[in-house]
Amino acid sequence: SEALFFEMADRLAEDGWRELGYEYINIDDCWSAKQRDAAGRLVPDPERFPRGIKALADYVHARGLKLGIYGDLGTLTCGGYPGTTLDHVKQDAQTFAEWGVDMLKLDGCYSSGEEQAEGYPEMARALNATGRPIVYSCSWPAYQGGLPPKVNYTVLAEVCNLWRNYDDIQDSWDSVLSILDWFSANQDVLQPAAGPGHWNDPDMLIIGNFGLSYEQSRSQMALWTVMAAPLLMSTDLRTISPSAKEILQNRLMIQINQDPLGIQGRRIVKEKSHIEVFLRPLSQAASALVFFSRRTDMPFLYTTSLAKLHFPEDAVYEVQDVYSGKIISGLKTADSFSVVINPSGVVMWYLYPVALPAQPWHVVRQQAP
């Protein structure tokens, strides 16, 4: 009900979330009445949202936050509420803008591939035509299997700001791993599609709920950050534990996630020992590395060097451990080093060059947008 959203807005504003960039508070499915009004407009459920969405948006805006809402391109939403059929696209976009909505997630239940191919771009045009900046999250590729030739990521990047490629996340470690596996297996297709204003969305952070251990929570945060994922929390901020809050409010993590280049990271190593290494290039020739253990037995001592991870020869780095804050100075590319990774856990490094070879490696590897 609206009371929940008022309370969550207060928590975002008062508990340090807003200053870190957690500024959208998003309503999911089932917010509307079961019928449109006489003029064909969507209306909120009168019992659960008696003051209406505009009043909620005003409350959220007064706290320096933004409001997101849910729609579905189809005859019904996934939860069985009125959907947005093609003849309602413009009307619904206008309604959301008038209410002061700042973000729209448009799902795809109860629609055909043809309707989606027409409706998703049409909604983008309709939102732009309102004159109100509204972030546009599309579920389009998820309904088409997430991969070419059915999904054209060039078109998608022109139409949507972020998109769901794959299954809904569940509150379980198995679910997190299945998403990570799919993104890693298809990274050659997915990684180039992401960038400022158009992001792959592996779905929400479930840190602070019931399904993940402490180590697994740290892992999801680090892996989503290295994948340049939009950080959308799905948890109760009134009862969140201090340890979950600390993970979600890690400043260096958020700085890495929000890096202005917006390059999505990749898995670069998959060891027989069930250790995986992910690399994300960052601005100013910095990098983020995530050492991830899929082991379930005991902490693992993993030894490697930056040279083995294809960093440029003769470079020297300052390294900061993103979770512990510990700093390693003067790490040369050729130096061997070891990290201890807990079962289903991560060690995450932020590397900043203090001395670079003549040709900066990121310029060679990937031109910045």
CSV table of C-alpha atoms in Angstrom, one decimal:
chain,number,residue,atom,x,y,z
A,1,SER,CA,0.0,0.0,0.0
A,2,GLU,CA,1.0,3.7,-0.2
A,3,ALA,CA,2.0,3.5,3.5
A,4,LEU,CA,4.8,1.1,2.6
A,5,PHE,CA,6.2,3.5,-0.1
A,6,PHE,CA,5.9,6.5,2.2
A,7,GLU,CA,8.0,4.6,4.9
A,8,MET,CA,10.5,3.4,2.3
A,9,ALA,CA,11.0,6.9,1.0
A,10,ASP,CA,11.7,8.1,4.5
A,11,ARG,CA,14.3,5.4,5.0
A,12,LEU,CA,16.0,6.2,1.7
A,13,ALA,CA,16.1,9.9,2.6
A,14,GLU,CA,17.1,9.5,6.3
A,15,ASP,CA,19.4,6.4,6.4
A,16,GLY,CA,22.2,7.5,4.1
A,17,TRP,CA,20.9,5.8,0.9
A,18,ARG,CA,20.0,8.9,-1.1
A,19,GLU,CA,23.4,10.5,-0.8
A,20,LEU,CA,25.0,7.3,-2.2
A,21,GLY,CA,22.7,7.5,-5.3
A,22,TYR,CA,19.9,5.2,-4.3
A,23,GLU,CA,17.2,7.7,-5.4
A,24,TYR,CA,14.5,5.7,-7.2
A,25,ILE,CA,11.7,4.1,-5.2
A,26,ASN,CA,9.9,1.7,-7.6
A,27,ILE,CA,6.4,0.3,-7.4
A,28,ASP,CA,6.0,-3.1,-8.9
A,29,ASP,CA,3.0,-4.9,-10.3
A,30,CYS,CA,-0.5,-5.0,-8.7
A,31,TRP,CA,-0.7,-1.3,-7.8
A,32,SER,CA,-3.7,-0.5,-10.1
A,33,ALA,CA,-7.4,-1.1,-9.8
A,34,LYS,CA,-8.7,-4.1,-11.7
A,35,GLN,CA,-10.4,-1.9,-14.3
A,36,ARG,CA,-9.5,1.3,-16.2
A,37,ASP,CA,-11.7,4.3,-15.6
A,38,ALA,CA,-14.5,5.5,-17.9
A,39,ALA,CA,-12.0,7.5,-20.0
A,40,GLY,CA,-9.8,4.5,-20.4
A,41,ARG,CA,-7.1,5.6,-18.0
A,42,LEU,CA,-5.2,3.5,-15.5
A,43,VAL,CA,-6.2,4.2,-11.9
A,44,PRO,CA,-4.5,3.2,-8.7
A,45,ASP,CA,-6.3,0.8,-6.3
A,46,PRO,CA,-8.5,3.1,-4.3
A,47,GLU,CA,-8.1,1.2,-1.0
A,48,ARG,CA,-4.3,0.7,-1.1
A,49,PHE,CA,-3.4,4.0,-2.8
A,50,PRO,CA,-6.2,6.3,-1.5
A,51,ARG,CA,-4.2,9.5,-2.1
A,52,GLY,CA,-3.3,8.5,-5.7
A,53,ILE,CA,0.1,8.1,-7.4
A,54,LYS,CA,0.6,11.9,-7.9
A,55,ALA,CA,0.5,12.5,-4.1
A,56,LEU,CA,3.0,9.7,-3.6
A,57,ALA,CA,5.3,11.2,-6.3
A,58,ASP,CA,5.0,14.6,-4.6
A,59,TYR,CA,6.0,13.0,-1.2
A,60,VAL,CA,8.9,11.2,-2.8
A,61,HIS,CA,10.1,14.3,-4.8
A,62,ALA,CA,10.0,16.4,-1.6
A,63,ARG,CA,12.6,14.1,-0.1
A,64,GLY,CA,14.9,14.5,-3.1
A,65,LEU,CA,14.0,11.1,-4.5
A,66,LYS,CA,12.3,9.8,-7.7
A,67,LEU,CA,9.3,7.5,-8.2
A,68,GLY,CA,9.2,4.5,-10.5
A,69,ILE,CA,6.1,2.6,-11.7
A,70,TYR,CA,5.3,-0.7,-13.4
A,71,GLY,CA,3.4,-1.3,-16.6
A,72,ASP,CA,2.9,-4.3,-18.9
A,73,LEU,CA,2.8,-4.2,-22.7
A,74,GLY,CA,-0.1,-6.7,-23.1
A,75,THR,CA,-3.7,-7.3,-22.3
A,76,LEU,CA,-3.0,-7.9,-18.6
A,77,THR,CA,0.0,-7.4,-16.3
A,78,CYS,CA,1.8,-10.5,-15.1
A,79,GLY,CA,-0.3,-10.2,-11.9
A,80,GLY,CA,-3.6,-10.0,-13.8
A,81,TYR,CA,-4.2,-6.2,-13.6
A,82,PRO,CA,-5.0,-4.0,-16.7
A,83,GLY,CA,-2.2,-4.1,-19.2
A,84,THR,CA,-1.1,-1.5,-21.8
A,85,THR,CA,-2.3,-2.7,-25.2
A,86,LEU,CA,-1.0,-0.8,-28.3
A,87,ASP,CA,-4.0,1.5,-28.4
A,88,HIS,CA,-3.3,2.6,-24.8
A,89,VAL,CA,0.5,3.3,-25.1
A,90,LYS,CA,0.3,7.1,-25.6
A,91,GLN,CA,-2.5,7.5,-23.0
A,92,ASP,CA,-0.6,5.6,-20.3
A,93,ALA,CA,2.7,7.4,-21.0
A,94,GLN,CA,0.8,10.7,-20.6
A,95,THR,CA,-0.8,9.5,-17.4
A,96,PHE,CA,2.5,8.5,-15.9
A,97,ALA,CA,4.0,11.9,-16.8
A,98,GLU,CA,1.1,13.8,-15.3
A,99,TRP,CA,1.5,11.8,-12.1
A,100,GLY,CA,5.2,12.9,-11.9
A,101,VAL,CA,6.6,9.4,-12.5
A,102,ASP,CA,10.4,9.3,-13.1
A,103,MET,CA,10.9,5.7,-14.3
A,104,LEU,CA,8.8,3.1,-16.0
A,105,LYS,CA,9.4,-0.7,-16.0
A,106,LEU,CA,7.4,-2.1,-18.9
A,107,ASP,CA,6.9,-5.9,-18.6
A,108,GLY,CA,5.7,-8.2,-21.5
A,109,CYS,CA,3.2,-10.7,-20.2
A,110,TYR,CA,0.2,-11.5,-22.4
A,111,SER,CA,1.6,-10.0,-25.6
A,112,SER,CA,3.0,-11.5,-28.8
A,113,GLY,CA,6.5,-11.0,-30.3
A,114,GLU,CA,4.9,-8.8,-33.0
A,115,GLU,CA,3.2,-6.6,-30.4
A,116,GLN,CA,6.4,-6.2,-28.4
A,117,ALA,CA,8.4,-5.3,-31.6
A,118,GLU,CA,5.9,-2.5,-32.2
A,119,GLY,CA,5.0,-1.5,-28.6
A,120,TYR,CA,8.3,-1.2,-26.9
A,121,PRO,CA,9.7,1.4,-29.4
A,122,GLU,CA,6.3,3.1,-29.5
A,123,MET,CA,6.3,3.6,-25.7
A,124,ALA,CA,9.8,5.1,-25.9
A,125,ARG,CA,8.5,7.7,-28.4
A,126,ALA,CA,5.4,8.3,-26.2
A,127,LEU,CA,7.5,8.8,-23.1
A,128,ASN,CA,9.8,11.2,-24.9
A,129,ALA,CA,6.7,13.1,-26.3
A,130,THR,CA,5.5,13.9,-22.7
A,131,GLY,CA,8.5,16.1,-22.2
A,132,ARG,CA,9.2,14.6,-18.8
A,133,PRO,CA,12.5,12.7,-18.4
A,134,ILE,CA,11.4,9.1,-17.6
A,135,VAL,CA,13.9,6.3,-17.3
A,136,TYR,CA,12.6,3.4,-19.4
A,137,SER,CA,13.2,-0.2,-18.4
A,138,CYS,CA,12.2,-2.8,-20.9
A,139,SER,CA,11.5,-6.5,-20.4
A,140,TRP,CA,11.5,-7.0,-24.2
A,141,PRO,CA,14.7,-9.2,-24.6
A,142,ALA,CA,13.8,-11.5,-21.7
A,143,TYR,CA,10.6,-12.5,-23.6
A,144,GLN,CA,12.6,-13.2,-26.8
A,145,GLY,CA,15.3,-15.4,-25.1
A,146,GLY,CA,17.8,-12.6,-24.6
A,147,LEU,CA,20.0,-13.4,-27.6
A,148,PRO,CA,20.4,-12.6,-31.3
A,149,PRO,CA,19.0,-13.1,-33.9
A,150,LYS,CA,15.7,-12.6,-32.0
A,151,VAL,CA,17.1,-9.8,-30.0
A,152,ASN,CA,18.8,-6.8,-31.7
A,153,TYR,CA,20.9,-5.1,-29.1
A,154,THR,CA,21.7,-2.1,-31.4
A,155,VAL,CA,17.9,-1.4,-31.7
A,156,LEU,CA,17.4,-2.0,-28.0
A,157,ALA,CA,20.1,0.5,-27.0
A,158,GLU,CA,18.3,3.1,-29.0
A,159,VAL,CA,14.9,2.4,-27.5
A,160,CYS,CA,15.5,1.5,-23.8
A,161,ASN,CA,17.7,2.8,-20.9
A,162,LEU,CA,17.9,-0.6,-19.3
A,163,TRP,CA,16.5,-4.0,-20.1
A,164,ARG,CA,15.9,-7.4,-18.5
A,165,ASN,CA,17.6,-10.1,-20.6
A,166,TYR,CA,17.0,-13.2,-18.5
A,167,ASP,CA,14.9,-14.8,-15.8
A,168,ASP,CA,13.5,-13.1,-12.7
A,169,ILE,CA,15.8,-13.4,-9.7
A,170,GLN,CA,14.6,-15.5,-6.8
A,171,ASP,CA,15.7,-15.2,-3.2
A,172,SER,CA,18.3,-17.9,-3.5
A,173,TRP,CA,22.0,-18.4,-4.3
A,174,ASP,CA,21.1,-20.9,-7.1
A,175,SER,CA,19.2,-18.1,-8.8
A,176,VAL,CA,22.1,-15.6,-8.5
A,177,LEU,CA,24.5,-18.3,-9.9
A,178,SER,CA,22.1,-19.1,-12.8
A,179,ILE,CA,22.0,-15.4,-13.8
A,180,LEU,CA,25.7,-15.0,-13.5
A,181,ASP,CA,26.3,-18.2,-15.6
A,182,TRP,CA,24.0,-17.0,-18.4
A,183,PHE,CA,25.6,-13.5,-18.5
A,184,SER,CA,29.1,-15.1,-18.5
A,185,ALA,CA,28.3,-17.7,-21.2
A,186,ASN,CA,26.9,-14.9,-23.4
A,187,GLN,CA,29.2,-12.1,-22.5
A,188,ASP,CA,30.5,-11.7,-26.1
A,189,VAL,CA,27.0,-10.6,-27.1
A,190,LEU,CA,25.9,-8.8,-24.0
A,191,GLN,CA,29.0,-6.9,-22.9
A,192,PRO,CA,29.3,-4.6,-25.9
A,193,ALA,CA,25.6,-3.7,-25.7
A,194,ALA,CA,26.0,-1.9,-22.4
A,195,GLY,CA,27.0,1.7,-21.9
A,196,PRO,CA,25.9,5.0,-20.5
A,197,GLY,CA,22.2,5.3,-21.0
A,198,HIS,CA,21.6,1.7,-22.1
A,199,TRP,CA,22.3,-1.1,-19.6
A,200,ASN,CA,21.9,-4.9,-19.3
A,201,ASP,CA,19.9,-5.5,-16.1
A,202,PRO,CA,20.6,-8.9,-14.4
A,203,ASP,CA,17.7,-8.1,-12.0
A,204,MET,CA,17.6,-6.9,-8.4
A,205,LEU,CA,19.9,-7.2,-5.5
A,206,ILE,CA,18.4,-9.6,-3.0
A,207,ILE,CA,20.9,-8.6,-0.2
A,208,GLY,CA,19.2,-8.2,3.1
A,209,ASN,CA,16.6,-10.9,2.6
A,210,PHE,CA,16.7,-14.5,3.5
A,211,GLY,CA,18.3,-16.5,0.7
A,212,LEU,CA,21.9,-15.4,0.8
A,213,SER,CA,24.6,-15.9,3.4
A,214,TYR,CA,26.9,-13.0,4.3
A,215,GLU,CA,29.6,-14.2,1.8
A,216,GLN,CA,27.0,-14.7,-0.9
A,217,SER,CA,25.7,-11.2,-0.3
A,218,ARG,CA,29.1,-9.7,-0.7
A,219,SER,CA,29.5,-11.8,-3.9
A,220,GLN,CA,26.3,-10.6,-5.5
A,221,MET,CA,27.2,-6.9,-4.8
A,222,ALA,CA,30.7,-7.3,-6.3
A,223,LEU,CA,29.6,-9.3,-9.3
A,224,TRP,CA,26.6,-7.0,-10.2
A,225,THR,CA,29.0,-4.0,-9.8
A,226,VAL,CA,31.6,-5.6,-12.2
A,227,MET,CA,28.7,-6.3,-14.7
A,228,ALA,CA,27.8,-2.6,-14.6
A,229,ALA,CA,24.3,-3.6,-13.4
A,230,PRO,CA,21.8,-1.0,-12.3
A,231,LEU,CA,21.7,-1.4,-8.5
A,232,LEU,CA,18.1,-1.9,-7.6
A,233,MET,CA,17.6,-3.2,-4.1
A,234,SER,CA,14.7,-5.5,-3.2
A,235,THR,CA,14.6,-5.6,0.6
A,236,ASP,CA,12.8,-4.0,3.6
A,237,LEU,CA,14.9,-1.0,4.6
A,238,ARG,CA,13.0,-0.8,7.9
A,239,THR,CA,14.5,-4.0,9.2
A,240,ILE,CA,17.7,-4.5,7.2
A,241,SER,CA,20.6,-5.8,9.1
A,242,PRO,CA,23.7,-3.7,9.7
A,243,SER,CA,25.9,-6.2,7.7
A,244,ALA,CA,23.6,-6.1,4.7
A,245,LYS,CA,23.4,-2.3,4.9
A,246,GLU,CA,27.2,-2.1,5.0
A,247,ILE,CA,27.5,-4.1,1.8
A,248,LEU,CA,24.9,-2.1,0.0
A,249,GLN,CA,26.4,1.2,1.2
A,250,ASN,CA,30.0,0.5,0.3
A,251,ARG,CA,31.2,3.8,-1.2
A,252,LEU,CA,34.0,2.5,-3.3
A,253,MET,CA,31.8,-0.3,-4.7
A,254,ILE,CA,29.2,2.3,-5.8
A,255,GLN,CA,31.9,4.5,-7.3
A,256,ILE,CA,33.1,1.5,-9.4
A,257,ASN,CA,29.5,0.6,-10.3
A,258,GLN,CA,28.8,4.1,-11.5
A,259,ASP,CA,32.1,4.6,-13.4
A,260,PRO,CA,31.5,7.2,-16.1
A,261,LEU,CA,32.8,5.0,-19.0
A,262,GLY,CA,30.0,2.5,-18.3
A,263,ILE,CA,32.0,-0.4,-19.7
A,264,GLN,CA,30.5,-3.8,-18.6
A,265,GLY,CA,33.1,-6.2,-17.1
A,266,ARG,CA,33.8,-9.8,-18.3
A,267,ARG,CA,34.8,-13.1,-16.9
A,268,ILE,CA,38.4,-13.5,-17.9
A,269,VAL,CA,39.5,-16.7,-16.0
A,270,LYS,CA,37.7,-19.9,-15.1
A,271,GLU,CA,40.0,-22.2,-13.2
A,272,LYS,CA,39.6,-26.0,-12.6
A,273,SER,CA,39.8,-25.1,-8.9
A,274,HIS,CA,36.4,-23.4,-9.2
A,275,ILE,CA,37.9,-19.9,-8.9
A,276,GLU,CA,36.8,-17.3,-11.5
A,277,VAL,CA,38.2,-13.9,-12.2
A,278,PHE,CA,36.2,-10.9,-13.5
A,279,LEU,CA,37.6,-7.7,-14.9
A,280,ARG,CA,36.0,-4.4,-15.5
A,281,PRO,CA,37.9,-1.5,-17.2
A,282,LEU,CA,37.3,1.9,-15.5
A,283,SER,CA,38.1,5.5,-16.3
A,284,GLN,CA,41.6,6.9,-15.9
A,285,ALA,CA,43.1,3.4,-16.7
A,286,ALA,CA,41.9,2.0,-13.4
A,287,SER,CA,40.3,-1.5,-13.2
A,288,ALA,CA,38.1,-3.6,-10.9
A,289,LEU,CA,39.0,-7.2,-10.4
A,290,VAL,CA,36.7,-9.7,-8.7
A,291,PHE,CA,38.2,-13.1,-7.6
A,292,PHE,CA,35.2,-15.3,-7.0
A,293,SER,CA,35.1,-18.8,-5.4
A,294,ARG,CA,32.4,-21.3,-6.4
A,295,ARG,CA,33.9,-23.7,-3.9
A,296,THR,CA,31.7,-24.9,-1.0
A,297,ASP,CA,34.4,-26.5,1.2
A,298,MET,CA,36.8,-24.0,2.7
A,299,PRO,CA,38.7,-20.8,2.0
A,300,PHE,CA,41.0,-21.1,-1.0
A,301,LEU,CA,44.4,-19.6,-1.5
A,302,TYR,CA,44.5,-18.4,-5.1
A,303,THR,CA,47.8,-17.3,-6.6
A,304,THR,CA,48.3,-15.4,-9.8
A,305,SER,CA,49.8,-12.2,-11.3
A,306,LEU,CA,48.6,-9.2,-13.2
A,307,ALA,CA,50.7,-10.4,-16.1
A,308,LYS,CA,48.6,-13.7,-16.2
A,309,LEU,CA,45.5,-11.5,-16.2
A,310,HIS,CA,46.8,-9.7,-19.3
A,311,PHE,CA,47.6,-6.4,-17.7
A,312,PRO,CA,50.2,-4.3,-19.6
A,313,GLU,CA,53.9,-5.1,-19.0
A,314,ASP,CA,56.0,-2.8,-16.8
A,315,ALA,CA,53.0,-1.1,-15.2
A,316,VAL,CA,52.8,-0.5,-11.4
A,317,TYR,CA,49.5,-0.3,-9.5
A,318,GLU,CA,48.2,0.8,-6.2
A,319,VAL,CA,45.5,-1.7,-5.1
A,320,GLN,CA,42.6,-1.2,-2.7
A,321,ASP,CA,40.6,-4.1,-1.4
A,322,VAL,CA,37.0,-2.9,-1.9
A,323,TYR,CA,35.6,-4.6,1.2
A,324,SER,CA,38.5,-4.4,3.7
A,325,GLY,CA,39.9,-1.1,2.6
A,326,LYS,CA,43.4,-2.5,2.8
A,327,ILE,CA,45.9,-0.9,0.3
A,328,ILE,CA,48.7,-2.7,-1.5
A,329,SER,CA,51.2,-0.2,-2.9
A,330,GLY,CA,53.6,-0.8,-5.8
A,331,LEU,CA,52.2,-3.9,-7.3
A,332,LYS,CA,54.0,-4.6,-10.5
A,333,THR,CA,52.5,-6.5,-13.4
A,334,ALA,CA,55.0,-9.3,-13.1
A,335,ASP,CA,54.6,-9.7,-9.3
A,336,SER,CA,53.0,-12.9,-8.1
A,337,PHE,CA,50.3,-12.4,-5.4
A,338,SER,CA,47.8,-14.5,-3.4
A,339,VAL,CA,44.3,-13.9,-2.2
A,340,VAL,CA,42.3,-16.0,0.2
A,341,ILE,CA,38.7,-16.4,-1.1
A,342,ASN,CA,36.0,-17.7,1.2
A,343,PRO,CA,33.5,-20.4,-0.1
A,344,SER,CA,31.0,-18.7,-2.4
A,345,GLY,CA,32.7,-15.5,-1.6
A,346,VAL,CA,34.8,-12.8,-3.3
A,347,VAL,CA,37.9,-10.7,-3.0
A,348,MET,CA,37.4,-7.5,-5.0
A,349,TRP,CA,40.2,-5.1,-5.9
A,350,TYR,CA,40.3,-1.6,-7.2
A,351,LEU,CA,43.5,-1.0,-9.2
A,352,TYR,CA,44.9,2.4,-10.0
A,353,PRO,CA,48.0,2.8,-12.1
A,354,VAL,CA,50.9,4.8,-10.5
A,355,ALA,CA,53.2,4.1,-13.5
A,356,LEU,CA,52.0,3.1,-16.9
A,357,PRO,CA,53.9,1.8,-19.9
A,358,ALA,CA,54.1,4.1,-23.0
A,359,GLN,CA,50.8,2.9,-24.4
A,360,PRO,CA,47.9,2.9,-22.0
A,361,TRP,CA,46.3,-0.5,-22.3
A,362,HIS,CA,42.7,0.5,-22.2
A,363,VAL,CA,43.2,2.6,-25.3
A,364,VAL,CA,44.4,-0.4,-27.0
A,365,ARG,CA,41.8,-2.7,-25.7
A,366,GLN,CA,38.6,-0.7,-25.9
A,367,GLN,CA,38.0,2.8,-27.0
A,368,ALA,CA,36.0,4.8,-24.5
A,369,PRO,CA,32.6,6.0,-25.7
